[in-house]
Short mmCIF file of C-alpha atoms and ligand atoms in Angstrom, two decimals:
data_model
loop_
_atom_site.label_atom_id
_atom_site.label_comp_id
_atom_site.label_asym_id
_atom_site.label_seq_id
_atom_site.Cartn_x
_atom_site.Cartn_y
_atom_site.Cartn_z
CA MET A 1 64.27 86.17 24.51
CA GLY A 2 62.38 83.55 26.49
CA LEU A 3 60.02 84.21 29.47
CA MET A 4 62.63 83.03 31.90
CA ALA A 5 65.72 84.56 30.31
CA GLY A 6 68.21 85.83 33.04
CA LYS A 7 66.35 83.93 35.70
CA ARG A 8 68.03 81.27 37.88
CA GLY A 9 66.65 78.78 40.20
CA ILE A 10 66.58 75.21 41.67
CA ILE A 11 64.60 72.14 41.03
CA VAL A 12 64.16 69.52 43.74
CA GLY A 13 62.46 66.31 42.95
CA VAL A 14 63.92 64.97 39.65
CA ALA A 15 64.26 61.13 40.11
CA ASN A 16 64.34 60.14 36.42
CA ASN A 17 63.03 61.31 32.99
CA LYS A 18 59.52 60.48 33.87
CA SER A 19 59.42 62.89 36.84
CA ILE A 20 57.04 65.71 36.93
CA ALA A 21 60.02 67.94 37.85
CA TRP A 22 61.77 66.81 34.63
CA GLY A 23 58.86 68.11 32.58
CA VAL A 24 59.13 71.48 34.43
CA ALA A 25 62.85 71.63 33.90
CA GLN A 26 62.52 71.15 30.12
CA GLN A 27 59.91 74.00 29.85
CA LEU A 28 62.07 76.27 32.02
CA LYS A 29 65.22 75.69 29.99
CA GLU A 30 63.36 76.24 26.76
CA ALA A 31 62.28 79.61 28.19
CA GLY A 32 65.76 80.51 28.89
CA ALA A 33 66.18 79.65 32.59
CA GLU A 34 69.37 78.54 34.30
CA ILE A 35 68.76 75.59 36.58
CA ALA A 36 70.40 73.81 39.39
CA PHE A 37 69.35 70.37 40.22
CA THR A 38 69.47 68.07 43.35
CA TYR A 39 69.23 64.30 43.76
CA LEU A 40 68.13 62.38 46.82
CA ASN A 41 70.84 59.73 46.92
CA GLU A 42 73.72 58.23 44.97
CA ALA A 43 71.41 55.80 43.14
CA LEU A 44 69.36 58.66 41.77
CA GLU A 45 72.41 60.69 41.16
CA LYS A 46 73.15 58.37 38.26
CA ARG A 47 69.92 59.28 36.57
CA VAL A 48 69.75 63.03 37.51
CA ARG A 49 73.37 63.99 36.53
CA PRO A 50 73.05 63.14 32.83
CA LEU A 51 69.64 64.73 32.66
CA ALA A 52 70.76 67.97 34.38
CA GLU A 53 73.99 68.02 32.09
CA SER A 54 71.71 67.66 28.99
CA LEU A 55 70.29 70.93 29.81
CA GLY A 56 73.67 72.62 30.37
CA SER A 57 73.24 72.65 34.19
CA GLU A 58 76.51 73.09 36.18
CA ILE A 59 75.14 72.86 39.69
CA ILE A 60 74.02 69.38 40.59
CA LEU A 61 73.90 68.88 44.43
CA PRO A 62 72.79 66.09 46.89
CA CYS A 63 69.67 66.92 48.91
CA ASP A 64 67.64 64.87 51.27
CA VAL A 65 64.86 67.30 52.49
CA GLN A 66 64.90 65.50 55.83
CA ASP A 67 68.36 66.67 56.35
CA GLU A 68 68.29 70.37 57.47
CA ALA A 69 72.05 70.81 57.10
CA GLN A 70 72.17 69.45 53.66
CA LEU A 71 69.31 71.68 52.63
CA GLU A 72 71.20 74.75 53.99
CA THR A 73 74.34 73.66 52.24
CA VAL A 74 72.45 73.57 48.87
CA PHE A 75 71.29 77.18 49.22
CA ALA A 76 74.60 78.38 50.58
CA GLU A 77 76.19 76.78 47.38
CA LEU A 78 73.67 78.60 45.28
CA GLU A 79 74.56 81.83 46.91
CA LYS A 80 78.28 81.31 46.36
CA ARG A 81 77.75 80.52 42.69
CA TRP A 82 74.95 82.85 41.75
CA GLY A 83 74.50 85.34 44.46
CA LYS A 84 70.63 85.54 44.12
CA ILE A 85 67.94 83.15 42.69
CA ASP A 86 64.58 83.69 41.13
CA PHE A 87 62.64 80.47 41.51
CA VAL A 88 62.34 77.25 43.54
CA VAL A 89 60.49 74.08 42.31
CA HIS A 90 59.54 71.82 45.10
CA ALA A 91 58.38 68.32 43.68
CA VAL A 92 59.04 65.73 46.39
CA ALA A 93 56.74 63.51 48.33
CA PHE A 94 57.01 60.14 50.13
CA ALA A 95 54.85 57.85 52.25
CA ASN A 96 55.57 54.35 53.38
CA ARG A 97 53.96 51.64 50.94
CA GLU A 98 52.06 49.98 53.82
CA ASP A 99 50.57 53.37 54.87
CA LEU A 100 49.15 53.62 51.49
CA LYS A 101 47.90 50.09 51.38
CA ASN A 102 46.45 49.53 54.84
CA PRO A 103 43.11 51.02 55.88
CA PHE A 104 43.67 54.67 56.66
CA SER A 105 43.01 54.27 60.38
CA GLN A 106 45.82 51.93 60.58
CA THR A 107 48.34 54.66 59.66
CA SER A 108 51.26 54.52 62.09
CA ARG A 109 52.36 57.58 63.97
CA ALA A 110 55.87 57.14 62.51
CA GLY A 111 54.39 56.85 59.00
CA PHE A 112 52.25 59.95 59.55
CA GLN A 113 55.40 61.91 60.71
CA LEU A 114 57.49 60.68 57.79
CA ALA A 115 54.90 61.47 55.13
CA LEU A 116 54.22 64.97 56.55
CA ASP A 117 57.88 65.66 57.06
CA ILE A 118 59.05 64.78 53.59
CA SER A 119 55.96 65.95 51.63
CA ALA A 120 54.80 69.01 53.58
CA TYR A 121 57.34 70.31 56.13
CA SER A 122 60.08 70.38 53.43
CA LEU A 123 58.32 73.10 51.57
CA ILE A 124 58.51 75.32 54.78
CA SER A 125 62.24 74.57 55.37
CA MET A 126 63.08 74.97 51.67
CA THR A 127 61.26 78.36 51.61
CA ARG A 128 63.05 79.42 54.73
CA ALA A 129 66.49 78.39 53.20
CA ALA A 130 65.70 80.07 49.98
CA MET A 131 64.26 83.43 51.16
CA PRO A 132 67.59 85.16 52.00
CA ILE A 133 68.75 84.71 48.39
CA MET A 134 65.46 85.27 46.61
CA ASN A 135 65.20 88.17 44.27
CA GLU A 136 62.16 90.45 44.41
CA GLY A 137 59.66 88.92 41.90
CA GLY A 138 60.84 85.44 42.84
CA SER A 139 58.43 82.43 42.64
CA ILE A 140 58.14 79.23 44.55
CA ILE A 141 55.97 76.23 43.40
CA THR A 142 55.11 72.80 44.65
CA MET A 143 53.17 69.92 43.44
CA THR A 144 49.97 68.67 45.08
CA TYR A 145 46.98 66.26 44.24
CA LEU A 146 43.23 66.29 44.58
CA GLY A 147 43.64 63.73 47.37
CA ALA A 148 44.22 66.73 49.58
CA MET A 149 40.52 67.77 49.06
CA ARG A 150 38.75 64.47 48.63
CA ALA A 151 39.06 61.08 50.29
CA ILE A 152 40.53 59.26 47.29
CA PRO A 153 40.95 55.42 47.70
CA GLY A 154 44.62 54.46 48.19
CA TYR A 155 45.86 57.96 48.61
CA ASN A 156 45.38 57.90 52.40
CA ILE A 157 48.22 59.59 54.41
CA MET A 158 49.48 61.35 51.22
CA GLY A 159 46.14 63.10 51.16
CA VAL A 160 46.76 64.34 54.53
CA ALA A 161 50.17 65.44 53.73
CA LYS A 162 48.91 67.28 50.66
CA ALA A 163 46.36 69.01 52.69
CA ALA A 164 49.08 70.29 55.02
CA LEU A 165 51.11 71.20 51.91
CA GLU A 166 48.38 73.29 50.41
CA ALA A 167 47.68 75.06 53.68
CA SER A 168 51.44 75.81 54.08
CA VAL A 169 51.37 77.31 50.54
CA ARG A 170 48.77 79.85 51.81
CA TYR A 171 50.68 80.68 55.06
CA LEU A 172 54.06 80.98 53.19
CA ALA A 173 52.51 83.21 50.58
CA ALA A 174 50.96 85.38 53.11
CA GLU A 175 54.48 85.77 54.76
CA VAL A 176 56.77 86.20 51.92
CA GLY A 177 54.47 88.32 49.72
CA GLU A 178 55.97 91.47 51.42
CA GLN A 179 59.27 90.64 49.95
CA GLY A 180 57.79 90.37 46.54
CA VAL A 181 57.94 86.53 46.48
CA ARG A 182 55.02 84.31 45.39
CA VAL A 183 54.13 80.79 46.50
CA ASN A 184 51.77 78.64 44.59
CA ALA A 185 50.88 74.89 44.06
CA ILE A 186 49.92 72.96 40.93
CA SER A 187 47.46 70.19 41.58
CA ALA A 188 48.26 67.68 38.82
CA GLY A 189 46.11 64.93 37.58
CA PRO A 190 47.50 61.43 37.83
CA ILE A 191 50.75 60.73 35.75
CA LYS A 192 52.79 57.63 35.59
CA THR A 193 55.98 58.30 37.51
CA LEU A 194 58.15 56.44 40.06
CA ALA A 195 56.32 57.92 42.88
CA ALA A 196 52.93 57.13 41.39
CA SER A 197 53.83 53.38 41.38
CA GLY A 198 53.51 53.38 45.11
CA VAL A 199 49.84 54.67 45.03
CA GLY A 200 47.26 51.77 44.92
CA ASN A 201 44.95 51.43 41.83
CA PHE A 202 47.05 53.86 39.88
CA ASN A 203 46.14 52.58 36.53
CA GLU A 204 42.48 52.82 37.34
CA LYS A 205 42.91 56.50 38.18
CA LEU A 206 44.34 57.11 34.76
CA ARG A 207 41.29 55.15 33.26
CA VAL A 208 38.81 57.23 35.21
CA MET A 209 40.50 60.44 34.13
CA GLU A 210 40.09 59.41 30.46
CA LYS A 211 36.48 58.65 31.11
CA ARG A 212 35.30 61.41 33.32
CA SER A 213 37.57 64.48 33.05
CA PRO A 214 36.15 67.24 30.65
CA LEU A 215 39.12 66.80 28.38
CA LYS A 216 38.59 63.08 28.29
CA ARG A 217 42.38 62.32 28.70
CA THR A 218 45.16 62.30 31.14
CA VAL A 219 47.62 65.18 31.43
CA SER A 220 51.29 65.02 30.72
CA GLN A 221 54.58 66.16 32.42
CA GLU A 222 54.92 68.74 29.61
CA GLU A 223 51.57 70.13 30.56
CA VAL A 224 52.44 70.47 34.19
CA GLY A 225 55.67 71.98 32.99
CA LYS A 226 53.85 74.74 30.85
CA ALA A 227 51.53 75.65 33.86
CA SER A 228 54.80 75.74 36.01
CA LEU A 229 56.39 78.19 33.53
CA TYR A 230 53.38 80.39 33.89
CA LEU A 231 53.52 80.41 37.63
CA LEU A 232 57.25 80.84 37.86
CA SER A 233 57.50 83.61 35.28
CA ASP A 234 56.30 87.30 35.33
CA LEU A 235 53.03 86.13 33.50
CA ALA A 236 51.79 85.18 36.94
CA SER A 237 53.13 88.19 38.86
CA GLY A 238 49.67 88.84 40.43
CA VAL A 239 49.13 85.33 41.54
CA THR A 240 50.11 83.87 44.98
CA GLY A 241 48.72 81.42 47.50
CA GLU A 242 46.86 79.51 44.79
CA VAL A 243 46.30 75.89 44.09
CA HIS A 244 46.11 75.72 40.30
CA TYR A 245 44.69 72.60 38.81
CA VAL A 246 46.18 70.85 35.78
CA ASP A 247 43.93 67.95 35.62
CA GLY A 248 41.94 68.22 32.48
CA GLY A 249 39.14 69.66 34.46
CA PHE A 250 38.67 66.48 36.52
CA SER A 251 38.20 68.21 39.74
CA ILE A 252 35.16 70.35 38.56
CA ALA A 253 33.36 67.50 36.86
CA GLU A 254 30.66 65.27 38.43
CA GLY A 255 32.21 62.13 39.92
O1 0WD B 301 50.33 61.42 39.49
C1 0WD B 301 51.26 61.90 39.87
N1 0WD B 301 52.57 61.41 39.50
C2 0WD B 301 51.32 63.23 40.73
C3 0WD B 301 52.46 63.55 41.44
C4 0WD B 301 49.93 63.82 40.75
C5 0WD B 301 49.92 65.06 41.54
C6 0WD B 301 51.03 65.37 42.34
N2 0WD B 301 52.23 64.70 42.20
C7 0WD B 301 53.26 65.12 43.03
C8 0WD B 301 54.05 64.14 43.88
O2 0WD B 301 53.20 63.91 45.01
C9 0WD B 301 55.31 64.92 44.19
O3 0WD B 301 55.09 65.85 45.12
O4 0WD B 301 54.43 65.59 42.22
C10 0WD B 301 55.58 65.54 42.91
C11 0WD B 301 56.69 64.92 41.97
O5 0WD B 301 56.27 63.55 41.97
P1 0WD B 301 56.51 62.55 40.66
O6 0WD B 301 57.12 63.30 39.59
O7 0WD B 301 55.18 61.92 40.40
O8 0WD B 301 57.50 61.39 41.32
P2 0WD B 301 59.10 61.10 41.17
O9 0WD B 301 59.47 61.12 39.77
O10 0WD B 301 59.13 59.81 41.90
O11 0WD B 301 59.70 62.21 42.02
C12 0WD B 301 59.52 62.34 43.40
C13 0WD B 301 60.83 62.30 44.04
C14 0WD B 301 61.29 61.01 44.60
O12 0WD B 301 61.36 59.94 43.82
P3 0WD B 301 61.29 58.52 44.63
O13 0WD B 301 60.28 57.81 43.71
O14 0WD B 301 62.71 58.05 44.55
O15 0WD B 301 60.81 58.79 46.07
O16 0WD B 301 60.84 63.02 45.21
C15 0WD B 301 62.13 62.81 45.77
C16 0WD B 301 62.77 61.54 45.04
O17 0WD B 301 63.61 61.86 44.17
N3 0WD B 301 62.22 62.57 47.20
C17 0WD B 301 63.08 63.36 47.93
N4 0WD B 301 63.81 64.36 47.68
C18 0WD B 301 64.60 64.81 48.62
N5 0WD B 301 64.48 64.42 49.97
C19 0WD B 301 62.83 62.78 49.23
C20 0WD B 301 63.64 63.31 50.22
N6 0WD B 301 63.60 62.99 51.51
N7 0WD B 301 62.02 61.79 49.23
C21 0WD B 301 61.58 61.67 47.98
#
């Protein structure tokens, strides 16, 4: 019997087989979880559907987190099919390319709103939509980055969005704890994915990790998946409101 046997939940944020969310999905499946997936649009559906089906998933739904009605439909569908759920994985983020490239003070108001809406507000709306069907002992996780804490060149508006995301984790955890639900974030080191391709100097970030992190290497989707399994399972039943680093120790080492 796996750690997640009998547990059901949803993963939002698989774009392709390089996605961090896909690393999480594989670990959860191996541990016995039943998983529903979402895709952002039809182009991504072509990639997500076969991946989801390869894990035996039967619930694969469209979900643009900016569309409140669609988000509610997703959770209504989960209620119809399953009644209750045990976990939510939030692994989405977005910022306009020019807002990542331009000097930070040039960030447009619209770009600020877009990045914060997709990357941070969506955790709030997703938690709101999920809570009515979350079992006691349920767990919600999201993905963040060190750029929330430090001014990392090229991360710019995403750093502000991740800071809002991390604060939201604490406020949500404080609110839903009474219902026996936990909310945590994983702060992952740089991993080559579709989203990462929009961040300037990304290869440089990987090289710096290899040089300066205590483990002297980068981390993998699989390693983020294993830490996610811990936070989503009963192994972490006493842990909530945390930002858990999976970065080879980079954040504690001298710069
Ligand atoms: O180095 C990295 N890759 C790190 C990523 C280090 C630390 C944290 N993270 C975070 C990201 O900021 C994000 O929150 O992990 C999360 C997952 O990102 P990922 O796995 O690196 O990237 P990717 O495979 O691209 O998945 C993110 C997906 C989007 O992909 P694209 O590239 O098409 O934007 O988020 C989804 C989309 O599928 N997404 C949305 N989903 C629903 N509604 C939306 C939206 N509006 N916008 C983007």
